[in-house]
Coordinates of C-alpha atoms and ligand atoms in Angstrom, one line a residue:
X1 CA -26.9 -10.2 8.2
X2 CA -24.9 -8.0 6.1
X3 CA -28.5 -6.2 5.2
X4 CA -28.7 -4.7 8.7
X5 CA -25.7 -3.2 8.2
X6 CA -26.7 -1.1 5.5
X7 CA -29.2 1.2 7.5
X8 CA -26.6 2.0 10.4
X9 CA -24.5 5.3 10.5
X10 CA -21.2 5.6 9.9
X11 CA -19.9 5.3 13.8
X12 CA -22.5 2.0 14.5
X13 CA -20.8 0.7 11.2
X14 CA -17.3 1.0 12.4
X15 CA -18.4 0.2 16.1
X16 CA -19.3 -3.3 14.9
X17 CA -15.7 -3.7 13.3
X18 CA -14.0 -2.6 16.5
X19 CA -16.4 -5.3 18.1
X20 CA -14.8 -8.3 15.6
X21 CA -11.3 -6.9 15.2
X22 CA -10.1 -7.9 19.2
X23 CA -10.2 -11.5 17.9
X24 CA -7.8 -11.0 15.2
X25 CA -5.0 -9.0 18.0
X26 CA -1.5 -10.4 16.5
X27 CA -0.3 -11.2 20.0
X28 CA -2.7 -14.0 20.2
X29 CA -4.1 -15.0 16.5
X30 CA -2.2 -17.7 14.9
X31 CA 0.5 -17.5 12.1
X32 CA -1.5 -19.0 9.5
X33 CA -3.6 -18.7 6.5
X34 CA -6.9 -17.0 7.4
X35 CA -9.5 -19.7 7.9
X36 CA -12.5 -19.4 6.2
X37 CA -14.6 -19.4 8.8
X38 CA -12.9 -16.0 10.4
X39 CA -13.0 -14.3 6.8
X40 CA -17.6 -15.1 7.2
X41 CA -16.8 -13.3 10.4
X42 CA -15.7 -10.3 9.4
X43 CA -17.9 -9.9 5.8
X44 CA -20.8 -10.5 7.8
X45 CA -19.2 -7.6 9.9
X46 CA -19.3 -6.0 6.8
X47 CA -15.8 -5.3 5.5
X48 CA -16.5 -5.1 2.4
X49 CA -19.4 -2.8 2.0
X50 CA -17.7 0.4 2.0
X51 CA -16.3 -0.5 -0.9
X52 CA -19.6 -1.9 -3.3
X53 CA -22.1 0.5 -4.7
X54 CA -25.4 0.7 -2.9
X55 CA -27.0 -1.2 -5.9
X56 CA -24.8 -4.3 -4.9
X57 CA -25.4 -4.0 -1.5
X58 CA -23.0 -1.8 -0.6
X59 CA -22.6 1.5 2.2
X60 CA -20.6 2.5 -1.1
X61 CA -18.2 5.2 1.5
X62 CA -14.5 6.0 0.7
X63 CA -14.1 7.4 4.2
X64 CA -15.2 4.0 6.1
X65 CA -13.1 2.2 3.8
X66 CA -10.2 3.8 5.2
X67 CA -11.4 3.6 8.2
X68 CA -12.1 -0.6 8.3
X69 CA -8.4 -0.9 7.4
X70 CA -6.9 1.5 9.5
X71 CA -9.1 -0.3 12.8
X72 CA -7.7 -4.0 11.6
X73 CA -4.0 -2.9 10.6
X74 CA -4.3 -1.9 14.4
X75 CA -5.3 -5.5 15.7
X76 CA -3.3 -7.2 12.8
X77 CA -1.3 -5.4 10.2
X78 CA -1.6 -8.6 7.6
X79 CA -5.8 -8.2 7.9
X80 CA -5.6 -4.9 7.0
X81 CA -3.7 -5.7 3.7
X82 CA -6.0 -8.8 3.4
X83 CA -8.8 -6.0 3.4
X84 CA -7.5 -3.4 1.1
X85 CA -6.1 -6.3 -1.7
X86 CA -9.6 -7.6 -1.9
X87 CA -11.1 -4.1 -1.6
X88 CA -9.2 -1.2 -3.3
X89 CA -7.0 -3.4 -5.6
X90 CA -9.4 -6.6 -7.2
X91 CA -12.8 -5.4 -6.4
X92 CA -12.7 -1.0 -6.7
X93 CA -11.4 -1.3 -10.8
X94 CA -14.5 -4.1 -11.2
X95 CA -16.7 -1.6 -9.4
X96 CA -15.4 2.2 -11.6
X97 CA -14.9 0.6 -14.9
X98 CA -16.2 -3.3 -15.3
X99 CA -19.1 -3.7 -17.6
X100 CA -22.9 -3.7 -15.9
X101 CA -22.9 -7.7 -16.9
X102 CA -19.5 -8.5 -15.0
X103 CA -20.5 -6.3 -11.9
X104 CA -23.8 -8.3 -11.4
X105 CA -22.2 -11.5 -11.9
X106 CA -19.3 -10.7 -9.6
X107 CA -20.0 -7.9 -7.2
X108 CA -23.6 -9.2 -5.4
X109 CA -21.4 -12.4 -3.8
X110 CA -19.0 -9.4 -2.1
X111 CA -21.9 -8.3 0.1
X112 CA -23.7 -11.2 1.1
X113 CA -21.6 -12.3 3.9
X114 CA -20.1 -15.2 2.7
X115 CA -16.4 -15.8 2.6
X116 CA -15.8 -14.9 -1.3
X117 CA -12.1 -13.3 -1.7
X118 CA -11.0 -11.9 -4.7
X119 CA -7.0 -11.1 -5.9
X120 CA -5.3 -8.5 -8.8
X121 CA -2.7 -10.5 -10.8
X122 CA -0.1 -8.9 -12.6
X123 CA 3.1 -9.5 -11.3
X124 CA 5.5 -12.9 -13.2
X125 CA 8.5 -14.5 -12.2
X126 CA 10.4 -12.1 -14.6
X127 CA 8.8 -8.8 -14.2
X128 CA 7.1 -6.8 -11.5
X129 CA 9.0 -3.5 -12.0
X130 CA 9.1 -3.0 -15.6
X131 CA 5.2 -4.5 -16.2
X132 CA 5.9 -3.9 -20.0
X133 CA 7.9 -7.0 -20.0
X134 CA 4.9 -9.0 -19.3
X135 CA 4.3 -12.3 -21.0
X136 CA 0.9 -13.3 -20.2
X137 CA -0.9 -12.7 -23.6
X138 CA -4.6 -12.2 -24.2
X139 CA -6.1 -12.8 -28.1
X140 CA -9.3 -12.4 -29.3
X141 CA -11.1 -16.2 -29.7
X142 CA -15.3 -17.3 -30.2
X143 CA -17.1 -15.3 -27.6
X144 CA -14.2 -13.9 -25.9
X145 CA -10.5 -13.6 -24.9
X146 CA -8.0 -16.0 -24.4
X147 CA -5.8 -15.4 -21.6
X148 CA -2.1 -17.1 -20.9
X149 CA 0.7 -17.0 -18.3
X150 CA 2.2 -17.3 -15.7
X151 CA 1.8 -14.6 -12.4
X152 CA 3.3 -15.3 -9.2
X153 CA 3.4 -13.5 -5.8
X154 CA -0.4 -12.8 -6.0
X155 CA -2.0 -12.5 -2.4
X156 CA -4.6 -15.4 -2.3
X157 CA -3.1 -17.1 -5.2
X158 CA -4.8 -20.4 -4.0
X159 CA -7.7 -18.9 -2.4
X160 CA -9.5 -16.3 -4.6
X161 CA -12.2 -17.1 -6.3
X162 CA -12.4 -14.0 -8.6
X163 CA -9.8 -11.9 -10.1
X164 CA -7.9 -9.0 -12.5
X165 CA -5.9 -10.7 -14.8
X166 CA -2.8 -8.0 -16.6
X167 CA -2.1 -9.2 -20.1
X168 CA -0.3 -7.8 -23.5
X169 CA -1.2 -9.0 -27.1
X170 CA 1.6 -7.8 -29.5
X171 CA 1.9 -8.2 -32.9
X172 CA 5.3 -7.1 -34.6
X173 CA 3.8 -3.6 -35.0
X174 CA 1.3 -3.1 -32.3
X175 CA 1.2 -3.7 -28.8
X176 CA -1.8 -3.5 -26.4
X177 CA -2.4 -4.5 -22.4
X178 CA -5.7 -5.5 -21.4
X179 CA -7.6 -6.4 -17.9
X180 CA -9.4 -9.2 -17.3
X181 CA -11.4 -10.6 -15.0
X182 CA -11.4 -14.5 -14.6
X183 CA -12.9 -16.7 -12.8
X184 CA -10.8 -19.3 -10.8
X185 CA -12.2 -22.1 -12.4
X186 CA -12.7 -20.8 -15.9
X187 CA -8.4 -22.0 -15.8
X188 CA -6.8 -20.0 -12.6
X189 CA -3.8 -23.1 -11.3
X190 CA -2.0 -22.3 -8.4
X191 CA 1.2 -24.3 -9.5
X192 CA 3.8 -24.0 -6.2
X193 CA 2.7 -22.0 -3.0
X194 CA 5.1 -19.6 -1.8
X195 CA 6.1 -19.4 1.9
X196 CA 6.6 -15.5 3.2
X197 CA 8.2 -14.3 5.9
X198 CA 5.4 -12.4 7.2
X199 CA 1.7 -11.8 6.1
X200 CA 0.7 -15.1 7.1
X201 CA -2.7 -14.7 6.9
X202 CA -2.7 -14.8 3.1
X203 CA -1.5 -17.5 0.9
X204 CA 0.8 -16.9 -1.9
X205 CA 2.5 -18.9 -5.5
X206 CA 3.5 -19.5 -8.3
X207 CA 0.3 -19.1 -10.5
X208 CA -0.5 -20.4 -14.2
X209 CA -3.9 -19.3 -16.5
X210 CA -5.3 -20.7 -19.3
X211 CA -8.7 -19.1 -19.7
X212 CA -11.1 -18.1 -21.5
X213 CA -13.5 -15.5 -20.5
X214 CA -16.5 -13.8 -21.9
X215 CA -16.5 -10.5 -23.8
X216 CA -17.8 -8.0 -21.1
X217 CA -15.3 -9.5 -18.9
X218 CA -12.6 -7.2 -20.6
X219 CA -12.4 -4.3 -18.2
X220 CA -12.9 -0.9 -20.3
X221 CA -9.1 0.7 -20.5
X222 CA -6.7 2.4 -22.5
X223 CA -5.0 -0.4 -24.4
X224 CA -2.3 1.7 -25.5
X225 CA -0.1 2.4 -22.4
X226 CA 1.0 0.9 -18.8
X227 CA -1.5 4.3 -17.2
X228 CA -4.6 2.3 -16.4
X229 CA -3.0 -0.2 -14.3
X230 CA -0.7 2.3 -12.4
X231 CA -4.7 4.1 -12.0
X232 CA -5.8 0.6 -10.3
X233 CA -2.7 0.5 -8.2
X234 CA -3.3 4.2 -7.1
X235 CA -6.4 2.9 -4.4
X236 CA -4.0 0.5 -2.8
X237 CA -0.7 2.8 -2.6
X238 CA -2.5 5.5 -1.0
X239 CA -4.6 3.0 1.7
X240 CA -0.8 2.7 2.9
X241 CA -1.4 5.8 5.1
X242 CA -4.5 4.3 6.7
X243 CA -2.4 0.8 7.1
X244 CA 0.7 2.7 8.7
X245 CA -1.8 4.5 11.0
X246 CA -3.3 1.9 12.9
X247 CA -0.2 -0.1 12.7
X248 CA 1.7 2.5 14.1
X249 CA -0.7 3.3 17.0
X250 CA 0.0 0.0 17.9
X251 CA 3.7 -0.4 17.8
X252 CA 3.8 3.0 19.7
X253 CA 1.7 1.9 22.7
X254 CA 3.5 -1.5 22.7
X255 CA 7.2 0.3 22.5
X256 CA 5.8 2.5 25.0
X257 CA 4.6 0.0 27.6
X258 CA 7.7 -2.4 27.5
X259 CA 9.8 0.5 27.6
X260 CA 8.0 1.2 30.7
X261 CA 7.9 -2.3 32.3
X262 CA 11.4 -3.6 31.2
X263 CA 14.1 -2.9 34.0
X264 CA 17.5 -2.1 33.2
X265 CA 19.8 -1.4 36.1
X266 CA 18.1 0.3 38.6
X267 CA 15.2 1.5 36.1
X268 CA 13.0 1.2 33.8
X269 CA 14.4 0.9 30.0
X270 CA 12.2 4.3 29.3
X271 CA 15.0 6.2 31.6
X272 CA 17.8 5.8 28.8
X273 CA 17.4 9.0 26.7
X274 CA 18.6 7.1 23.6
X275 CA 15.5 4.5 24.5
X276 CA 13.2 8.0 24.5
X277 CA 15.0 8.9 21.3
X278 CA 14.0 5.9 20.0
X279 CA 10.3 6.0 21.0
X280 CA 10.0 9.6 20.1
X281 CA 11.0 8.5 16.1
X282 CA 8.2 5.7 16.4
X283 CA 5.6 8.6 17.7
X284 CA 7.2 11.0 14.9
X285 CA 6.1 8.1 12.2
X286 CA 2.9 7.4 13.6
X287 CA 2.1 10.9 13.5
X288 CA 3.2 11.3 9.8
X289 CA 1.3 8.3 9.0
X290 CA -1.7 9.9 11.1
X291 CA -1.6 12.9 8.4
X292 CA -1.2 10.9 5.8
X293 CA -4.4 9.3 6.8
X294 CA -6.1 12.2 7.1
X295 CA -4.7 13.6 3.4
X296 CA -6.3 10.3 2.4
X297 CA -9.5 10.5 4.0
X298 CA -10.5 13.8 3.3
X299 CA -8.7 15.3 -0.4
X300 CA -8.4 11.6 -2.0
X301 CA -11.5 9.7 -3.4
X302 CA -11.2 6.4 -3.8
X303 CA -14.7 5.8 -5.5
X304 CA -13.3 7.9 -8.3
X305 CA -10.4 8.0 -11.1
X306 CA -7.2 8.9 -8.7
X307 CA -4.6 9.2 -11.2
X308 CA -4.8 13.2 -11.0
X309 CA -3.0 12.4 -7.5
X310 CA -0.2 10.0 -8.9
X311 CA 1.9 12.3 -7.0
X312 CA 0.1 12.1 -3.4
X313 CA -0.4 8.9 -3.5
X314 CA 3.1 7.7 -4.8
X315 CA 4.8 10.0 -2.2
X316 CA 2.2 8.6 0.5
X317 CA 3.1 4.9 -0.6
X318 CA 6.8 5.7 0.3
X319 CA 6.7 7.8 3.2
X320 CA 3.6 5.8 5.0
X321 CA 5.7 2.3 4.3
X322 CA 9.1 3.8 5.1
X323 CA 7.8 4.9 8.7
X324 CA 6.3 1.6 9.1
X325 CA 9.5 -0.5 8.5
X326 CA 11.7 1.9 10.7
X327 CA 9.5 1.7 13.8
X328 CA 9.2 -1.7 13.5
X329 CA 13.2 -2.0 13.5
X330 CA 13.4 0.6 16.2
X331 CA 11.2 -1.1 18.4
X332 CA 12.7 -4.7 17.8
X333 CA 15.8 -3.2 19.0
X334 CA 14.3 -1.9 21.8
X335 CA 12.3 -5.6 22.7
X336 CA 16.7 -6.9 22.4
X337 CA 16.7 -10.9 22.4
X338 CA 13.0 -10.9 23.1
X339 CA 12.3 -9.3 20.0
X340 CA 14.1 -12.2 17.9
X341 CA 11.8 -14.5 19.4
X342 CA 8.7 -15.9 17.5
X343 CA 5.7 -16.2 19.2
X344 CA 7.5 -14.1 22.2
X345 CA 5.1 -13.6 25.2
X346 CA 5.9 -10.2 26.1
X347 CA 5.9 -8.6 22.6
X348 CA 4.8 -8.3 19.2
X349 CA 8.1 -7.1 17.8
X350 CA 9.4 -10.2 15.7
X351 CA 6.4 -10.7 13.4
X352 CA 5.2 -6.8 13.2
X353 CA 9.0 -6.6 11.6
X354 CA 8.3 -9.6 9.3
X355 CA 5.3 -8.4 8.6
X356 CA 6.0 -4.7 7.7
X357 CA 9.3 -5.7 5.9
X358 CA 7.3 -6.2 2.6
X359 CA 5.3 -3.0 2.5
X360 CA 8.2 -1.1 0.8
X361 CA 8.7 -3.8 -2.1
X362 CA 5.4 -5.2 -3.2
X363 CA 2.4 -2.6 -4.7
X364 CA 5.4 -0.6 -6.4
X365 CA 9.0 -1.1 -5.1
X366 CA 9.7 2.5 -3.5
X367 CA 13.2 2.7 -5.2
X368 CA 10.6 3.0 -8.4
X369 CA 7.6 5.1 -6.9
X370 CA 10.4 7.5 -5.5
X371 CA 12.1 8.0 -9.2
X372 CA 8.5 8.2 -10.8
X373 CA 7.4 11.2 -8.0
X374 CA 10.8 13.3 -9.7
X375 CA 9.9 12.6 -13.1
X376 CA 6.3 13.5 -12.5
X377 CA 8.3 17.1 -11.4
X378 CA 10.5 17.6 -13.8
X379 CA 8.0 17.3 -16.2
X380 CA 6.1 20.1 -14.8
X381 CA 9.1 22.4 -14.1
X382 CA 8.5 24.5 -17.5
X383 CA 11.9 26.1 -17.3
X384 CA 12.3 26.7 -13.8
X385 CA 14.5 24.6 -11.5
X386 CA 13.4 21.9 -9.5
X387 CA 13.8 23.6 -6.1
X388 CA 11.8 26.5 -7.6
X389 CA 9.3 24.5 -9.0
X390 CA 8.6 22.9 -5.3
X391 CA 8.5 26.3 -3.6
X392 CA 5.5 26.7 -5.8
X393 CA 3.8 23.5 -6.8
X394 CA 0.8 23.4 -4.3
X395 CA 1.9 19.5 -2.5
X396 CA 4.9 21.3 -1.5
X397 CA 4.6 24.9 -1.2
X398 CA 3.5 25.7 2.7
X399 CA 6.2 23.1 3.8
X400 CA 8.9 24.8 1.9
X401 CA 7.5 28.3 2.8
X402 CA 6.9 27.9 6.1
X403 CA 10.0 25.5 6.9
X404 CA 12.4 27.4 4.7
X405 CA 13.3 24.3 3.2
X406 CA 16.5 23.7 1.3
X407 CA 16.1 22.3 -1.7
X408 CA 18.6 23.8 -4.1
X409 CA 20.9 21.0 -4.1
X410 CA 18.2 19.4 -6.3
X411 CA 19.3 21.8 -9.1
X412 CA 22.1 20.1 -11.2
X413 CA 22.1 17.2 -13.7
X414 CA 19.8 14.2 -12.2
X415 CA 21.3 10.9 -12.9
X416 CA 18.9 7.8 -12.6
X417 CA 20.4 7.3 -8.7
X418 CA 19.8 11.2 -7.9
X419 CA 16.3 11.0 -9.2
X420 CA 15.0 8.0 -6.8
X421 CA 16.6 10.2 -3.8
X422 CA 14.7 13.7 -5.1
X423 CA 11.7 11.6 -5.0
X424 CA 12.6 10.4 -1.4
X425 CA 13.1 14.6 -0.6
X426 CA 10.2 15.4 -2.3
X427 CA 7.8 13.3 -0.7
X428 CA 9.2 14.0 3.0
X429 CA 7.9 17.6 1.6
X430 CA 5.1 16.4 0.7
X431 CA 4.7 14.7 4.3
X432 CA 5.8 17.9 6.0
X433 CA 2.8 20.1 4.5
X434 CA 0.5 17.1 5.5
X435 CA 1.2 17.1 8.6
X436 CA 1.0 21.1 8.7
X437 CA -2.6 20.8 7.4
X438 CA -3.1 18.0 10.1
X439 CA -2.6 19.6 12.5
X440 CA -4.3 22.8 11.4
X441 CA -7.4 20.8 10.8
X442 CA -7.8 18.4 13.9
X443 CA -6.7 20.4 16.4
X444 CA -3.8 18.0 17.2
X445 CA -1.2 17.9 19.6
X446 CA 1.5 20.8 18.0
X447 CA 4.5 19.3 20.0
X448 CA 3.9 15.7 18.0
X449 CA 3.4 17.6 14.6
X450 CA 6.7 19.8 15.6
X451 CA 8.2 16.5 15.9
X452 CA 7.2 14.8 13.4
X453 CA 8.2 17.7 11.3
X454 CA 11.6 17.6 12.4
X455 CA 12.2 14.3 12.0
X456 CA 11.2 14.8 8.1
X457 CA 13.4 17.8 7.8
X458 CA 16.2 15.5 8.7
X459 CA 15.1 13.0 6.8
X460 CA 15.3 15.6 3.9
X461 CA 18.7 16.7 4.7
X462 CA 19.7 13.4 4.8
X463 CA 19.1 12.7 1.0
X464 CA 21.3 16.1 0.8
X465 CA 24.6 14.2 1.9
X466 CA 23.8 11.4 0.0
X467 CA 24.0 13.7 -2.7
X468 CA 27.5 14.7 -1.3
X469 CA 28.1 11.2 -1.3
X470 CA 27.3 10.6 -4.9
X471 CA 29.4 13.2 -5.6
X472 CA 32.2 12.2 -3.9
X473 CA 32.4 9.0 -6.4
X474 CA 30.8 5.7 -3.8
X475 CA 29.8 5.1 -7.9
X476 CA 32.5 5.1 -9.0
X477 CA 33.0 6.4 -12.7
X478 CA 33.2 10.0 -14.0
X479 CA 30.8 12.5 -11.7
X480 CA 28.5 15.4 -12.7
X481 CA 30.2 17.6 -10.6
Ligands
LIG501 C1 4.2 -10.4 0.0 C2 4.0 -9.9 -1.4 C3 2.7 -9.7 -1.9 C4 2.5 -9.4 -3.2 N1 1.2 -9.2 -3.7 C5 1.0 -9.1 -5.1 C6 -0.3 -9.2 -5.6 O1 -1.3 -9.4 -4.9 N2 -0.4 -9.2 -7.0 C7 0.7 -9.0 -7.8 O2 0.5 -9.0 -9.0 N3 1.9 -8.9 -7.3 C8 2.1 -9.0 -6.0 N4 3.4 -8.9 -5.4 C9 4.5 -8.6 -6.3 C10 5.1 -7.2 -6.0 O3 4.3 -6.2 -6.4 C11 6.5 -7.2 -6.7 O4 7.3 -8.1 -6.0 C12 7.1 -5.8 -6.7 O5 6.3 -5.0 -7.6 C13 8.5 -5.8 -7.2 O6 8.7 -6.5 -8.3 P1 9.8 -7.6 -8.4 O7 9.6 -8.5 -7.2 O8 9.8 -8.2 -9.7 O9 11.2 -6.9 -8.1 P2 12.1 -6.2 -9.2 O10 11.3 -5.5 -10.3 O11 13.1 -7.2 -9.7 O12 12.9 -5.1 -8.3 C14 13.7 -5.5 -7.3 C15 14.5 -4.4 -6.7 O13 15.2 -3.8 -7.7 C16 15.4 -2.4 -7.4 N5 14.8 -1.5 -8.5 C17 13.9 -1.9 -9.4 N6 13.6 -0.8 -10.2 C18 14.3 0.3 -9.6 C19 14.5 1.6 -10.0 N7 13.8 2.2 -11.0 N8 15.3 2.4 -9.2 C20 16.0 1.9 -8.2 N9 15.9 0.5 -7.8 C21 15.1 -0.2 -8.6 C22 14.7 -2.1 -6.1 O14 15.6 -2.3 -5.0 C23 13.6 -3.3 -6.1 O15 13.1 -3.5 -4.8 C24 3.6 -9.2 -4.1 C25 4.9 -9.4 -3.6 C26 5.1 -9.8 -2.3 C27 6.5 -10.1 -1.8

């Protein structure tokens, strides 16, 4: 029972998800909607505690949160998300800011054990970037709100029992988002499923509401701006890093061992240098992602507001889900026609692709995140240039200190295409100093943080000739320069 669970330390705690997590290895578990009986499994393993407050039955620990997700994302990427949507995007808001009332009528089923899910609906079929555009309305009725629309995309869209409904009520002078929570049957209709390419495990549609729920359902927030839903976002953005980290753990050690067993000519693939090129870029990303994960674990705080690190977490969103996607693709090239193969005996390289594709489109296209992170900056500049400001702003400073980055060829006029690829530069700054302090704290390897910070520098001057590019009119119209 989930009770036992409660006394154990942190290590016994995670032992037991290590014990379940085997079962769930993506070489082996089938393509398909998580039964329910394997989701008992692993809440009575307790996946879910971390997250509740001890009042509710929970071990109420930011740290073994991360830690849960990063150990499934290794067995099975798609669990891990399964995890963190249930955990850090439906139920954390419910836990920080829900009214007592809602929190004992929701939060006691999370801990019991039993297969309860719960999804965060915000996303319609004609916005998902520009959430202002919403059109699900709320209005005040007898006893409560009103809510109506149409969402779609949400993980467990057929499945969840509970969730955080996004809505607007605007009058021709006054507009104001609220957050909801709703019970499935109180009007939640699943009107089309949706077939993805990859997270199988979780079901997906085309969803309608028509519901009313009671007062203290109405999650406390600003009404005035789009700030408290990018602040419930934040958990799920940054659990990216622990995601990437166990994901990429694994695709290393797979790369590694069919570069090892596959022969090509007279030897193994691994001889090629460009085959070790390609396996030292995976290793480069899962060390990024390992610092990441560590920035996460021990200067982010899930159980708390997080939107004082908009700018951590938006650069580890992008980074963490770039570095996912790109050793997936390296080491599908590497698997060749074996890698195009569903349900391919000898590797994992087909679905891992599928299934990382998504992570750098859904919780926040990067395109967007990576044009917000320069805005944040520019904001903050107070008369200085941007390269200046990032030689002194404390995410960025050691990197650009101790790596004598180059930045200056942030300093001109930023058009709307320059600013998503500063944000792109100033997160792989960000991820440089992360890994610095990574490897300064744990006592890891130096040669993989080296690495890893190489491959980030290039990645940096990379944006640099896109610049060039820009410049050189690919636009086409009048340039800046
Ligand atoms: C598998 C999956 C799971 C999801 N889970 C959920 C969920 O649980 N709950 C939920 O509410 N939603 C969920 N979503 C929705 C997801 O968050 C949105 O798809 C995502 O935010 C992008 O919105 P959109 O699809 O409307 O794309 P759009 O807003 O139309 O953007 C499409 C593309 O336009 C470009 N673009 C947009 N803005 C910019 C910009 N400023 N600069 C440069 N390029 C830009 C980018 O290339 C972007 O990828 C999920 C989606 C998927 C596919």
């Amino acid at each position: 029972m989930t009770n036992d669970l409660l006394s154990l330390s942190t290590n016994e705690f995670i032992g037991g998800i290590e014990t379940v997590a085997p079962r769930f290895d993506s070489a082996s578990y089938p393509q398909q909607n998580l039964p329910a009986d394997d989701w008992t499994l692993l809440t009575k393993a307790g996946v879910l505690l971390p997250t509740l407050p001890k009042e509710y039955g929970g071990r109420d620990d930011h740290a073994e949160m991360c830690e849960v997700v990063e150990k499934l994302s290794e067995w099975n990427l798609p669990l891990g998300m399964y995890v963190t949507v249930i955990s850090a995007v439906a139920l954390r808001p419910i836990v920080l800011w829900a009214d007592e009332e809602a929190k004992r009528e929701v939060l006691p089923a999370y801990a019991g054990g039993d297969p309860m899910i719960a999804g965060f609906a915000s996303t319609e079929p004609g916005c998902g970037s520009a959430m202002s555009a919403m059109t699900t309305t709320f209005e005040e009725v007898e006893g409560g709100y009103r809510i109506r629309g149409r969402k779609h995309w949400q993980a467990f869209s057929i499945s969840a029992h509970w969730w955080l409904v996004s809505a607007k009520n605007e009058t021709r002078d006054r507009r104001e988002y609220g957050y909801f929570i709703v019970k499935r049957s109180e009007g939640f209709r699943t009107l089309r499923p949706y077939e993805p390419l990859g997270l199988k495990v979780i079901d997906y549609g085309l969803n309608e509401i028509d519901a009313v729920v009671p007062r203290h359902r109405r999650i406390a927030a600003d009404g005035r701006t789009l700030r408290p839903m990018v602040e419930m976002l934040m958990a799920s953005r940054a659990m990216m890093a622990a995601m990437g980290c166990g994901f990429l753990r694994r695709i290393s050690r797979e790369a590694h061992a069919y570069a090892e067993r596959r022969r090509i000519g007279p030897g193994p693939q691994s001889a090629i240098r460009f085959v070790r090129y390609r396996l030292a870029a995976i290793d480069a990303s899962y060390t990024v992602c390992s610092a990441l994960n560590h920035h996460l674990r021990t200067a982010l705080n899930m159980k708390d507001e997080m939107i004082g690190s908009f700018p951590a977490v938006q650069a580890i969103k992008t980074v963490a889900t770039e570095r996912m996607l790109s050793s997936a693709h390296h080491y599908q090239q590497l698997v060749g026609g074996e890698g195009y193969r569903s349900g391919s005996p000898t590797n994992i390289s087909a679905q891992a692709f599928l299934d990382a594709r998504v992570y750098t489109i859904f919780d926040g296209t990067n395109d967007l995140l990576s044009q917000q992170l320069t805005e944040y900056c520019l904001a903050r500049t107070d008369g200085r240039a941007l390269s200046r400001f990032l030689a002194e702003w404390p995410l960025t400073a050691s990197a650009v200190t101790a790596h004598g980055l180059d930045l200056n060829f942030l300093d001109r006029d930023l058009r709307q295409e320059h600013l998503v690829l500063a944000g792109r530069a100033i997160a792989y700054a960000f991820a440089i100093g992360r890994v610095m302090r990574w490897a300064a704290e744990t006592g890891a390897d130096p040669r993989a943080a080296r690495t890893a910070i190489e491959f980030l520098k290039a990645d940096i001057a990379g944006v640099a000739t896109e610049f060039e590019l820009l410049s050189a009119g690919v636009l086409g119209g009048p340039t800046l320069n």
